[in-house]
């Protein structure tokens, strides 16, 4: 019942925000800002830069609110804007590393998402591991492993080839695996 009430409340807030009601916009911002900051932080290491990207994203949310069609969740719609804004921010600050490695290496890659999820590390530890990745690797890893994008979608959003997307994912996984092995050996006292 609370979910239905929350949905009705959010729906009403969206209608009011469409009429430029600042109070409704503020409430929607407060409802979604913490999660959206986390989304931006997956892509952008620096908290202040992530906040900047999030605020730019919310500016777009409210200026493009009339394009929201209620075909999915409002939160999902905002999340897509935040992902695009984070990637745009990264593009404007740095160019993505282009890798020319063979995609055949992917066959050797072990999936480490399970290791991260099943580990006893907290979200902050996992975020630090992800933050340690170079920007291009981190963006592809987060989009694929966390956000669930497919390589063809990643290639379109990042303006890279599918092969580069796959290669960057492979390299990101390899780096994370090396860090996990190192951390586990430290935890077990076998370093």
Backbone as a ProteinNet text record, in pm:
[ID]
protein_1_A
[PRIMARY]
XXXXXXXXXXXXXXXXXXXXXXXXXXXXXXXXXXXXXXXXXXXXXXXXXXXXXXXXXXXXXXXXXXXXXXXXXXXXXXXXXXXXXXXXXXXXXXXXXXXXXXXXXXXXXXXXXXXXXXXXXXXXXXXXXXXXXXXXXXXXXXXXXXXXXXXXXXXXXXXXXXXXXXXXXXXXXXXXXXXXXXXXXXXXXXX
[TERTIARY]
82.1	0	86.6	199.2	286.7	347.9	378.4	436.2	338.4	211.9	109	96.3	97.1	87.8	208.5	327.1	448.1	442.8	396.3	384.7	287.5	172	73.5	132.6	205.8	268	371.3	454.3	555.6	489.5	385.1	312.7	256	202	148.1	259.8	373.3	487.2	537.3	539.3	583	489.7	359	261.9	285.5	309.5	333.6	466.3	568.2	699.9	693.1	606.1	587	534.8	467.8	414.9	513.7	641.7	750.4	730.1	660.9	644.2	777	845.5	979	976	870.8	860.2	853.8	776	765.1	899.2	966.3	1097.7	1196.3	1190.6	1279.7	1254	1128.6	1094.3	1141	1119.9	1167.5	1319.8	1385.7	1531.5	1573.5	1514.3	1548.7	1520.3	1415.5	1380.2	1484.6	1539.2	1623.4	1772.3	1809	1949.4	2047.1	2018.4	2117.2	2150.3	2048.4	2073.2	2144.9	2107.7	2167.2	2312.2	2343.9	2483.3	2566	2509.5	2578.7	2602.6	2503.3	2518.9	2634.7	2637.5	2744	2880	2882.3	3008.6	3066.4	2983.2	3037.3	3127.3	3094.8	3167.5	3277.2	3253	3343.6	3400.5	3532.9	3598.4	3574.5	3599.9	3596.6	3452.9	3427.5	3291.7	3237	3318.8	3269.7	3235.7	3316.7	3288.2	3162.8	3145.7	3024.7	2901.3	2913.6	2801.9	2769.7	2874	2853.4	2779.1	2821.5	2754	2609.7	2587.1	2451.2	2363.1	2415.8	2337.4	2306.8	2405.1	2379.8	2274	2280.5	2180.8	2041.6	2030.2	1898.3	1847.5	1938.3	1895.8	1829.9	1892.5	1835.2	1704.6	1698.2	1574.3	1458.7	1478.5	1367.7	1342.1	1444.7	1419.4	1361.7	1383.2	1331.8	1216	1162.2	1057.1	937.1	910	794.7	813.8	938.6	963.7	944.5	928.8	904.7	763.9	753.6	626.8	560.9	608.4	551.8	556.1	649.8	659.7	744	818.3	900.2	899.4	986.5	989.5	1055	1010.9	1068.5	1215.1	1241.9	1379.8	1469.7	1420.9	1497.7	1526.8	1428.6	1444.9	1552.2	1546.9	1647.9	1785.3	1791	1918.5	1985.3	1906.7	1963.5	2022.2	1954.1	2005.8	2136.2	2141.8	2263	2380.4	2353.9	2460.6	2514.7	2426	2469.5	2545.9	2496.2	2562.1	2700.8	2712.8	2843.2	2941.1	2894.2	2980.2	3018.6	2924.8	2952.4	3055.9	3041.5	3136.1	3276.1	3284.7	3414.5	3474.6	3391.3	3439.2	3493.8	3427.3	3471.5	3600.1	3624.8	3743.7	3863.1	3838.3	3946.9	3900.6	3991.8	3954.1	3969.9	3882.2	3889.1	4010.2	4070.2	4185.3	4136.8	4201.9	4166.5	4258.7	4201.6	4278.9	4267	4375.2	4376.2	4403.2	4377.3	4402.2	4306.2	4343.3	4259	4143	4024.6	3905.1	3909.4	3994.6	4003.3	4044.9	4109.8	4148.4	4026.8	3912.2	3790.8	3755.7	3787.3	3755.1	3824.5	3938.8	4014.6	3965.7	3883.7	3842.8	3750.8	3779.3	3689.8	3596.9	3473	3379.2	3399.1	3422	3447	3330.4	3222.7	3109.1	3062.1	3061.2	3018.4	3111.7	3241.5	3338.2	3309.8	3280.3	3252.2	3124.6	3021.1	2892.2	2899.4	2968.5	2974.4	3078.5	3161.2	3266.6	3207	3290.2	3246	3282.6	3322	3356.8	3230.2	3240.3	3123.1	3123.8	3018.4	3002.1	3116.1	3165.8	3275.5	3403	3431	3548.6	3536.6	3419.2	3396.4	3407.3	3352.2	3361.2	3507	3589.9	3732	3801.6	3766.8	3824.4	3787	3659.9	3612.8	3677.3	3690.7	3752.8	3897.2	3964.8	4106.2	4126.9	4019.9	4031	4049	4123.3	4128.9	3987.4	3965.6	3831.3	3758.9	3824	3759.5	3720.3	3811.5	3783.1	3666.1	3671.9	3569.4	3432.3	3425.4	3296.8	3237.7	3319.4	3270.4	3231.5	3314.5	3284.2	3152.2	3134.8	3012.2	2890.7	2902.7	2789	2751.1	2849.6	2822.7	2784.5	2869.6	2852.9	2750.3	2734.9	2645.4	2515.4	2525.2	2405.4	2335.5	2406	2343.3	2337	2416.6	2419.3	2487.6	2451.4	2514.9	2628.8	2722.3	2838.2	2798.7	2695.5	2656.8	2601.1	2533	2481.5	2596.3	2692.5	2809	2886	2903.6	2980	2912.1	2779.8	2706.9	2719.9	2701.4	2705.3	2844.6	2947.8	3084.3	3154.6	3087.2	3144.8	3276.1	3272.1	3385.6	3333.8	3423.1	3378.6	3337	3258.2	3220.9	3344.8	3440.2	3564.9	3639.8	3642.7	3707.8	3632.6	3500.5	3419.7	3453.1	3457.3	3487.5	3629	3721	3859.7	3876.5	3810.4	3820	3755.8	3646.8	3584.6	3680.4	3743.7	3840.1	3953.2	4009.8	4120.3	4074.7	3953	3900.8	3888.3	3832.8	3817.7	3953.2	4048.5	4182.3	4245.4	4235.7	4289.3	4219.2	4086.8	4011.8	4048.8	4064.8	4103.7	4239	4333.7	4465.8	4455.8	4372.3	4355.5	4287.4	4188.5	4117.4	4211.6	4292.2	4388.9	4485.2	4532.2	4624.3	4557.3	4434.3	4362.8	4334.5	4297	4269.9	4396.2	4510.3	4634.6	4672.3	4643.4	4668.7	4575.6	4446.8	4349.7	4388.4	4439.3	4475.7	4616.3	4687.7	4822.5	4923.5	4896.3	4987.6	5060.9	5066.4	5134.6	5278.8
-120.1	0	126.7	122.2	238.6	267.1	161.5	178.8	251.8	214	279.2	425.6	452.2	590.1	671.5	610.2	678.9	708.9	611.5	630.9	744.5	745.4	852.2	986.8	988.7	1112.6	1159.2	1067.6	1102.9	1150.6	1082.4	1119.6	1261.1	1291.7	1425.3	1529.9	1495	1586.7	1614.6	1512.1	1528.9	1625.3	1608.3	1698.5	1842.9	1861	1996.5	2052.1	1965.1	2008.9	2050.1	1984	2021.3	2164	2211.2	2348.2	2444.4	2399.3	2478.2	2510.1	2422.7	2438.6	2403.3	2504.1	2485.6	2392.3	2397.7	2310.2	2163.2	2134.3	1997	1951.3	2040.6	2006	1976	2057.1	2037.1	1902	1866.8	1738.5	1622.4	1630.7	1525.9	1514.1	1628.8	1628.1	1558.1	1594.8	1535	1384.8	1342.8	1200.2	1118.4	1174.6	1097.1	1131.3	1243.3	1286.9	1185.9	1126.7	1032.7	915.4	853.8	741.9	789.2	904.9	953.7	997.5	1045	1076.3	947.8	840.5	710.8	666.4	686.8	651.2	731	860.2	945.2	906.3	869.2	829.6	702.2	614.7	496	534.7	643.8	685.7	787.3	872.4	983.9	967.1	956.3	931.9	1043.3	1164.9	1279.4	1314.4	1322.1	1347.4	1480.9	1586.1	1717.2	1716.4	1648.5	1639.4	1555.8	1449.8	1367.2	1449.3	1532.4	1619.8	1718.3	1771.1	1864.3	1796	1675.3	1600	1570.9	1536.2	1507.4	1632.4	1746.3	1870.1	1906.3	1889.9	1912.4	1815.3	1691.9	1591.6	1631.6	1680.9	1722.7	1845.1	1932.7	2044.8	1990.5	1888.8	1827.2	1755.7	1691	1622.5	1721.6	1837.5	1932.1	2009.5	2028	2095.7	2000.2	1869.9	1770.3	1689.1	1733.6	1658.5	1630	1720	1699.7	1578.7	1529.8	1412.7	1280.8	1285.7	1162.8	1113.7	986.9	934.5	830.7	813.6	714.1	572.2	543.9	409.1	317.8	374.5	301.1	380.3	342.5	416	552.5	646.7	780.5	773.2	691.2	675	620	524	468	572.1	656.9	764	862	898.6	989.1	922.7	794	720.8	725.9	707.2	712.2	850.8	954.1	1089.9	1106.9	1054.6	1066.8	991.2	873.7	796.5	876.1	928.1	1006	1131.6	1196.2	1318	1286.5	1176.9	1136.1	1105.9	1034.8	1002.1	1128	1217.7	1344.2	1424.1	1423.4	1493.9	1435.2	1301.8	1236.3	1271.3	1270.2	1301.4	1443.2	1534.6	1673.5	1694.8	1612.6	1628	1549.1	1433.5	1345.5	1268	1229.8	1141.8	997.7	912	770.8	706.1	614.9	541.6	445.5	452.4	361.5	240.9	124.9	1.7	-74	-127.7	-203.3	-351.3	-397.5	-537.8	-629.8	-753.2	-851.9	-891	-896.3	-933.2	-1080.3	-1157.6	-1300.6	-1322.9	-1223.8	-1235.7	-1249.9	-1203.8	-1210	-1352.5	-1448.2	-1587.3	-1632.8	-1571.2	-1609.2	-1537.6	-1436	-1354.3	-1430.9	-1421.1	-1479.7	-1369.4	-1405.8	-1304.8	-1280.6	-1153	-1124.2	-1053.8	-1024.9	-961.7	-1045.9	-1177.9	-1267.8	-1254.6	-1244.6	-1230.2	-1104.7	-996	-871.3	-880.8	-939.6	-948.5	-1043.5	-1156.8	-1257	-1224.8	-1125.6	-1093.7	-1034.1	-1027.4	-971.4	-824.1	-766.5	-625.9	-541.6	-422.1	-334	-251.1	-176.5	-98.3	0.8	57.2	153.4	87.4	-35.7	-109.1	-136.4	-179.2	-209.6	-82.2	29.4	156.9	197.7	176	210.9	127.6	-0.9	-86.1	-32.8	0.5	51.8	187.1	272.9	404.6	394.7	286.2	272.3	244.5	211	182.2	311	305.2	421.5	456	580.9	629.5	543.8	514.7	436.8	298.6	231.9	98.2	103.6	204.2	216.7	239	327.4	356.9	231.6	157.7	36.4	-68.7	-87.6	-187.9	-156.8	-32.1	6.6	-9.9	34.3	24.1	-121.4	-208.3	-348.7	-428.6	-423.6	-511.3	-461.1	-330.8	-276.3	-225.5	-149.5	-91.8	-186.6	-289.3	-389.1	-353.9	-257.5	-222.6	-333.8	-347.7	-441.2	-367.4	-443.1	-379.9	-286.5	-321.5	-231.5	-99.9	-105.2	17.6	101.9	35	104.7	173.1	101.4	158.9	284.1	283.4	401.3	517.8	489.1	595.4	656	572.6	621.1	658	631.6	659.2	582.7	453.1	363.3	239.5	156.8	35.3	-69.5	-167.5	-277.4	-352.9	-368.3	-436.6	-364.6	-231.6	-152.9	-168.1	-168.9	-188.6	-322.7	-427.2	-561.1	-567.6	-504.6	-505.1	-428.5	-313.2	-235.3	-309.7	-380.6	-461.2	-571.1	-637.2	-742.4	-686.6	-572.9	-511.1	-467.2	-412.7	-371.3	-491.5	-600.2	-721.5	-774.7	-771.8	-822.1	-739	-606.8	-519.5	-543.2	-555.6	-579.8	-714.8	-815.5	-947.6	-940.8	-869.4	-855.4	-786.7	-683.9	-612.4	-700.2	-777.7	-866.4	-973.1	-1031.6	-1133	-1071.6	-950.7	-882.3	-855.9	-805.9	-777.2	-904	-1010.6	-1136.6	-1191.2	-1176.9	-1226.3	-1143.1	-1013.1	-927.8	-967.3	-988.3	-1029.2	-1162.3	-1253.8	-1386.9	-1390.8	-1279.7	-1274.2	-1351.5	-1368.5	-1444.9	-1355.3	-1227.5	-1137.1	-1148.2
0	0	0	75.6	80.5	-56.2	-132	-265.2	-356.1	-349.7	-431.5	-391.3	-260.9	-213.8	-258.7	-249.4	-291.4	-440.9	-520.6	-665	-695.7	-626.6	-649	-610.2	-497.7	-453.3	-556.6	-604.7	-703.4	-832.4	-874.8	-995.4	-982.6	-867.1	-842	-842.3	-783	-780.8	-922.8	-1005.8	-1144.9	-1217.9	-1197.8	-1261.7	-1218.3	-1087.9	-1036.3	-1087.4	-1094	-1142.3	-1289.1	-1366.4	-1506.9	-1521.3	-1417.3	-1417.4	-1351.1	-1342.4	-1283.1	-1135.7	-1064.8	-921.1	-854.1	-799.4	-740.7	-619.9	-542.1	-424.7	-467.8	-569.4	-620.1	-677.8	-750.2	-804.3	-691.8	-586.7	-472.5	-405.2	-386.7	-323.3	-411.2	-541.4	-632.7	-627.1	-621.9	-610.2	-481.1	-370.4	-240.3	-238.5	-306.1	-310.6	-386.8	-493.2	-584.3	-579.7	-520.5	-522.9	-461.8	-345.9	-289.2	-382.4	-441	-533.4	-658.5	-708.3	-832.6	-811.6	-691.7	-661.9	-664	-612.4	-616.7	-760.6	-845.8	-987.5	-1047.8	-1023.2	-1077.8	-1020.3	-892.9	-828.5	-888.2	-940.8	-1006.5	-1123	-1189.1	-1307.9	-1277.5	-1180	-1152	-1011.4	-1001.6	-872.4	-771.8	-814.7	-725.3	-686.7	-556.5	-507.1	-556.3	-552.1	-596.6	-745.6	-824.4	-967.5	-992.4	-912.2	-924.5	-888.3	-784.2	-745.5	-857.1	-919.6	-1031.3	-1146.1	-1178.8	-1285.4	-1247	-1119.3	-1073.5	-1085.6	-1042.4	-1050.3	-1195.7	-1283	-1426.3	-1477.3	-1428.6	-1466.1	-1421.4	-1297.9	-1249.7	-1325.4	-1366.3	-1449.8	-1576.5	-1637	-1756.8	-1725.2	-1609.1	-1569.5	-1571.9	-1510.1	-1499.1	-1628.2	-1710.2	-1837.9	-1941.8	-1923.1	-2017.8	-1959.4	-1847.9	-1778.9	-1869.1	-1960.2	-2049.9	-2141.5	-2155.2	-2240.5	-2165.4	-2032.6	-1955.9	-1988.4	-2032.2	-2082.7	-1991.9	-1871.8	-1778.5	-1833.8	-1926.3	-1982.5	-1895	-1806.2	-1710.1	-1581.2	-1491	-1364.3	-1384.4	-1305.8	-1308.8	-1266.5	-1165.5	-1118.3	-1229.2	-1304.4	-1415.6	-1522	-1548.8	-1646.5	-1599.1	-1471	-1414.5	-1420.1	-1385.6	-1384.5	-1522.8	-1628.8	-1763.7	-1793.7	-1749	-1767.6	-1690.3	-1568	-1485.9	-1547.2	-1602	-1667.1	-1785	-1867.8	-1984.6	-1941.9	-1837.8	-1789.8	-1733.4	-1661.6	-1606.8	-1719.3	-1819.8	-1933.6	-2010.8	-2026.4	-2093.9	-2014.8	-1884.1	-1797.4	-1814.6	-1812.8	-1831.4	-1967.1	-2070.4	-2205.1	-2211.8	-2143.4	-2148.9	-2069.1	-1970.7	-1886.3	-1937.7	-1992.2	-2037	-2158.6	-2240.6	-2351.2	-2305.1	-2351.2	-2313.2	-2378.1	-2303.1	-2355.4	-2462.9	-2576.9	-2686.2	-2679.7	-2676.2	-2668.2	-2798.5	-2845.8	-2970.4	-2944.8	-2821.4	-2786.7	-2859.8	-2873.7	-2939.3	-2849.2	-2906.8	-2832.6	-2793.2	-2858.6	-2825.1	-2680.4	-2617.9	-2477.9	-2387	-2435.9	-2354.5	-2313.9	-2398	-2366.8	-2239.4	-2208.6	-2090.4	-1964.1	-1980.2	-1865.2	-1771.8	-1643.6	-1544.3	-1497.3	-1469.8	-1425.4	-1277.3	-1242.6	-1103.8	-1035.6	-1108.4	-1042.9	-925	-942.5	-835.9	-717.2	-742.3	-634	-553.2	-623	-552.8	-471.5	-529.7	-461.9	-343	-361.9	-256.9	-150.5	-173.7	-78.2	48.3	148.4	275.5	285	175.3	174.4	169.4	225.8	222.9	94.2	75.9	-47.5	-66.9	42.1	33.8	-19.1	26.7	-21.4	-171	-212.4	-354	-437.6	-386.2	-457.9	-474.5	-370.7	-381	-488.1	-495.2	-599.8	-738.3	-755.1	-884.2	-914.7	-811.1	-829.6	-877.3	-842.9	-878.4	-1027.6	-1097	-1240.6	-1320.8	-1432.1	-1522.3	-1571.4	-1606.8	-1640.8	-1744.4	-1855.6	-1961.9	-1915.3	-1844.2	-1791.7	-1694.1	-1604.2	-1500.4	-1563.5	-1662	-1725.6	-1789	-1863.7	-1929.9	-1826.4	-1723	-1620.2	-1550.7	-1509.6	-1438.6	-1529	-1652.7	-1744.1	-1768.5	-1785.1	-1817.1	-1692	-1590.3	-1474.2	-1374	-1363.1	-1260.4	-1320.2	-1428.7	-1489.4	-1586.9	-1635.4	-1721.9	-1869.5	-1913.6	-2055.2	-2134.8	-2261.1	-2354.1	-2425.6	-2482.5	-2546.4	-2660.5	-2738	-2847.3	-2792.5	-2676.7	-2615.2	-2560.1	-2496.9	-2441.7	-2554	-2664.5	-2775.9	-2830.6	-2836.4	-2884.2	-2786.7	-2656.7	-2556.4	-2540.3	-2550.2	-2529.9	-2659.9	-2772.1	-2903.5	-2923.7	-2889.3	-2909	-2981.7	-3031.3	-3099.4	-2996.4	-3039.5	-2950.5	-2905.4	-2993.5	-2958.7	-2848.1	-2855.5	-2751.1	-2619.7	-2625.5	-2505.5	-2440.8	-2521.4	-2468.9	-2412.9	-2482.1	-2438.8	-2307.5	-2296.5	-2173.2	-2056.9	-2082.7	-1977.7	-1932.7	-2027.3	-1995.3	-1909.5	-1950.8	-1876.5	-1737.4	-1726.3	-1595.6	-1503.3	-1554.9	-1474.6	-1429.7	-1521.3	-1489.8	-1377.6	-1387.7	-1283	-1149.5	-1153.7	-1030.1	-969.6	-1052.9	-1002.9	-933.5	-993.3	-932.3	-796.4	-787.2	-660.8	-556.9	-599.3	-506.8	-452.4	-540.2	-495.9	-394.5	-424.7	-333.9	-198.7	-200.2	-75.6	4.4	-66	3.9	68.5	1.7	60.7	182.9	179	295.5	409.7	378.3	480.6	544.6	462.3	512	570	562.2	616.1	534.6	405	319.5	220.6	249.6	156.1	179.4
[MASK]
+++++++++++++++++++++++++++++++++++++++++++++++++++++++++++++++++++++++++++++++++++++++++++++++++++++++++++++++++++++++++++++++++++++++++++++++++++++++++++++++++++++++++++++++++++++++++++++++

